[in-house]
């Protein structure tokens, strides 16, 4: 099964995609994670992406379309995938349709995680992850059981995303409303758009998504 998780930054797309990957085996394809890996590599594309991401803007469509097309071709995506962070513009959504058709693949569900904008800044600016195993935490909502020690792997190193600061978050939300939200009517018109309550508890959001994918 191939899915898209849609929603603003901080809606919980990554968290839910990881859960679906662990339970159902579809692979999480996070364009944000892919870009952060490119940034780490320090290539010219990485340097360009780094400054765009730090400004809270979107990386050019053609770069993203090629990146996701190549990733979908990899063997682990054959058993199904969850797009997390792509498409982010109508141009990307249209390109995705074309590429799926060319590859003989179907898009089963587009799931919008509906959240209250005012909650997002706090959700995003407080989040951090274990630098070793990637487990997610939050300053207010989910601190490690033992201070400064990862619950899962025991590491003492944690990291925060460079773009998870209040100023950049405002720009990212603006980009979402201006450039990404217009995708919603695009998919609604084709009857594939479903909604879940992204403000609910994490387990409840998972349950709502499972109801959709099992329908
Ligand atoms: P995310 O991890 O999904 O919040 O993405 C982090 C940043 O990567 C975004 O703020 C954008 O700058 C960039 N990015 C990720 N996915 C895309 C995309 N599909 N199109 C353009 N830019 C993207």
XYZ file of C-alpha atoms and ligand atoms in Angstrom:
238
model
C 0.000 0.000 0.000
C 1.211 3.499 -0.885
C 0.212 6.440 1.297
C 0.793 10.147 1.676
C 0.748 11.748 5.129
C -0.067 15.432 4.760
C -0.073 18.174 7.349
C 1.915 21.137 8.605
C 5.318 20.805 10.261
C 4.837 19.372 13.756
C 1.580 17.578 12.868
C 3.173 14.231 13.742
C 3.722 12.851 10.231
C 7.150 11.424 11.070
C 5.976 9.799 14.294
C 3.029 8.131 12.604
C 5.058 7.100 9.541
C 7.589 5.367 11.817
C 4.808 3.499 13.588
C 3.228 2.372 10.316
C 6.626 1.303 9.012
C 7.280 -0.801 12.141
C 3.850 -2.431 12.103
C 2.980 -2.831 8.427
C 6.354 -2.787 6.684
C 5.681 0.092 4.297
C 8.852 2.162 4.139
C 8.838 5.772 5.415
C 10.089 8.112 2.712
C 10.814 11.407 4.476
C 12.106 14.074 2.107
C 13.196 16.134 5.138
C 15.391 13.236 6.343
C 16.767 12.762 2.817
C 17.629 16.452 2.612
C 19.275 16.438 6.051
C 21.474 13.552 4.832
C 22.398 15.572 1.728
C 23.207 18.589 3.926
C 25.462 16.405 6.085
C 27.333 15.247 2.984
C 28.445 18.850 2.401
C 28.040 18.685 -1.402
C 27.086 21.878 -3.323
C 23.464 20.665 -3.356
C 23.716 20.063 0.396
C 24.991 23.585 0.996
C 22.202 25.060 -1.100
C 19.551 22.937 0.650
C 20.959 23.890 4.048
C 20.439 27.619 3.528
C 16.939 27.098 2.085
C 15.920 24.881 5.003
C 17.328 27.263 7.591
C 15.253 30.032 6.001
C 12.126 27.854 6.324
C 11.590 27.873 2.570
C 11.021 25.020 0.125
C 13.759 23.334 -1.896
C 13.032 23.655 -5.668
C 10.419 21.268 -7.038
C 12.675 19.717 -9.689
C 15.257 18.701 -7.063
C 12.597 17.093 -4.870
C 10.800 15.340 -7.728
C 14.007 13.682 -8.914
C 14.968 12.743 -5.356
C 11.658 11.016 -4.609
C 11.448 9.337 -8.014
C 14.866 7.730 -7.465
C 13.967 6.715 -3.929
C 10.694 5.039 -4.974
C 12.710 2.917 -7.424
C 14.772 1.381 -4.622
C 13.919 -2.229 -3.721
C 12.652 -1.535 -0.191
C 9.870 0.690 -1.570
C 8.419 -2.176 -3.622
C 6.407 -3.424 -0.651
C 4.702 -0.048 -0.241
C 5.691 3.377 1.035
C 4.542 6.277 3.171
C 5.405 9.692 1.784
C 6.238 12.030 4.671
C 6.948 15.605 3.542
C 6.256 15.068 -0.165
C 4.434 16.420 -2.126
C 4.629 19.957 -0.736
C 3.413 21.898 -3.775
C 0.780 21.327 -6.446
C 3.617 20.986 -9.003
C 5.077 18.145 -6.908
C 1.636 16.501 -6.551
C 1.109 16.574 -10.317
C 4.610 15.213 -10.941
C 3.973 12.444 -8.407
C 0.824 11.398 -10.261
C 2.740 11.190 -13.516
C 5.647 9.295 -12.008
C 3.391 6.765 -10.268
C 1.549 6.149 -13.494
C 4.831 5.639 -15.356
C 6.052 3.251 -12.677
C 2.702 1.372 -12.682
C 2.018 2.242 -9.027
C -1.168 3.297 -7.272
C -1.744 5.885 -4.572
C -4.124 4.319 -2.061
C -4.768 7.053 0.525
C -3.819 10.652 1.198
C -4.226 11.239 4.923
C -4.378 14.773 6.239
C -3.387 15.235 9.866
C -5.559 18.130 10.978
C -3.956 20.221 13.716
C -4.444 23.522 15.442
C -1.751 25.956 14.217
C -1.271 27.488 17.666
C -0.069 24.142 19.096
C 2.571 23.669 16.438
C 5.188 26.184 17.522
C 5.366 24.663 21.009
C 5.402 21.132 19.602
C 8.240 21.921 17.204
C 10.496 24.166 19.281
C 10.487 21.675 22.186
C 11.338 18.538 20.246
C 14.673 16.736 20.207
C 15.931 13.267 19.312
C 18.501 10.783 20.523
C 21.592 11.322 18.351
C 22.274 7.579 18.323
C 18.937 5.803 17.765
C 16.676 8.672 16.690
C 14.025 8.216 19.402
C 11.981 11.406 19.674
C 11.495 13.435 22.868
C 9.965 16.749 23.896
C 10.904 19.314 26.571
C 7.338 19.513 27.893
C 5.494 16.418 26.692
C 7.999 13.552 26.696
C 11.257 13.887 28.604
C 13.579 10.859 28.966
C 12.736 8.851 32.118
C 16.283 9.457 33.389
C 17.506 12.982 32.702
C 19.855 13.192 29.704
C 19.690 9.435 29.007
C 17.857 7.880 26.060
C 15.085 5.507 27.244
C 15.744 3.170 24.328
C 19.523 2.958 23.855
C 20.983 4.692 26.937
C 22.913 7.265 24.897
C 23.593 10.670 26.484
C 23.763 12.547 23.197
C 20.730 14.341 21.856
C 20.161 16.664 18.928
C 17.789 19.370 17.796
C 17.051 20.247 14.182
C 18.612 23.511 13.008
C 15.221 24.629 11.641
C 13.215 23.859 14.804
C 13.540 27.379 16.233
C 10.653 29.836 16.685
C 11.657 32.137 13.823
C 12.094 29.409 11.205
C 8.949 27.610 12.374
C 6.902 30.719 11.521
C 8.332 30.696 7.980
C 7.718 26.953 7.625
C 4.081 27.336 8.662
C 3.676 30.187 6.201
C 5.134 27.999 3.433
C 2.711 25.233 4.420
C -0.354 27.455 4.187
C 0.707 29.189 0.969
C 2.306 26.353 -0.974
C 1.257 23.016 0.511
C -2.361 23.480 1.644
C -3.530 23.981 -2.003
C -2.728 20.290 -2.497
C -5.679 19.361 -0.272
C -8.433 20.295 -2.754
C -6.366 18.627 -5.480
C -6.630 15.259 -3.709
C -10.129 15.876 -2.307
C -11.367 16.304 -5.868
C -10.070 12.840 -6.707
C -11.734 11.237 -3.678
C -8.534 9.947 -2.038
C -8.271 12.513 0.784
C -9.061 11.319 4.333
C -8.629 13.237 7.583
C -7.484 12.300 11.060
C -7.426 14.383 14.228
C -3.757 15.273 14.660
C -4.502 16.890 18.035
C -5.515 13.549 19.565
C -3.153 11.345 21.608
C -0.480 9.632 19.493
C -2.088 6.167 19.899
C -5.490 7.525 18.941
C -4.070 9.142 15.776
C -2.502 5.786 14.866
C -5.850 4.088 15.453
C -7.621 6.562 13.146
C -5.009 6.011 10.422
C -5.312 2.239 10.799
C -9.090 2.478 10.372
C -8.503 4.254 7.057
C -5.869 1.895 5.707
C -7.854 -1.190 6.724
C -11.050 0.078 5.070
P 10.543 18.319 7.168
O 11.554 17.442 7.845
O 9.530 17.553 6.369
O 9.897 19.310 8.125
O 11.352 19.207 6.098
C 12.355 20.100 6.507
C 12.648 21.097 5.388
O 13.127 20.398 4.235
C 11.464 21.894 4.889
O 11.202 23.043 5.699
C 11.921 22.273 3.491
O 12.876 23.317 3.520
C 12.644 21.014 3.046
N 11.736 20.049 2.359
C 11.375 18.806 2.799
N 10.563 18.215 1.914
C 10.394 19.088 0.891
C 9.648 19.071 -0.315
N 8.890 18.016 -0.664
N 9.727 20.159 -1.125
C 10.491 21.219 -0.805
N 11.202 21.311 0.320
C 11.170 20.261 1.176
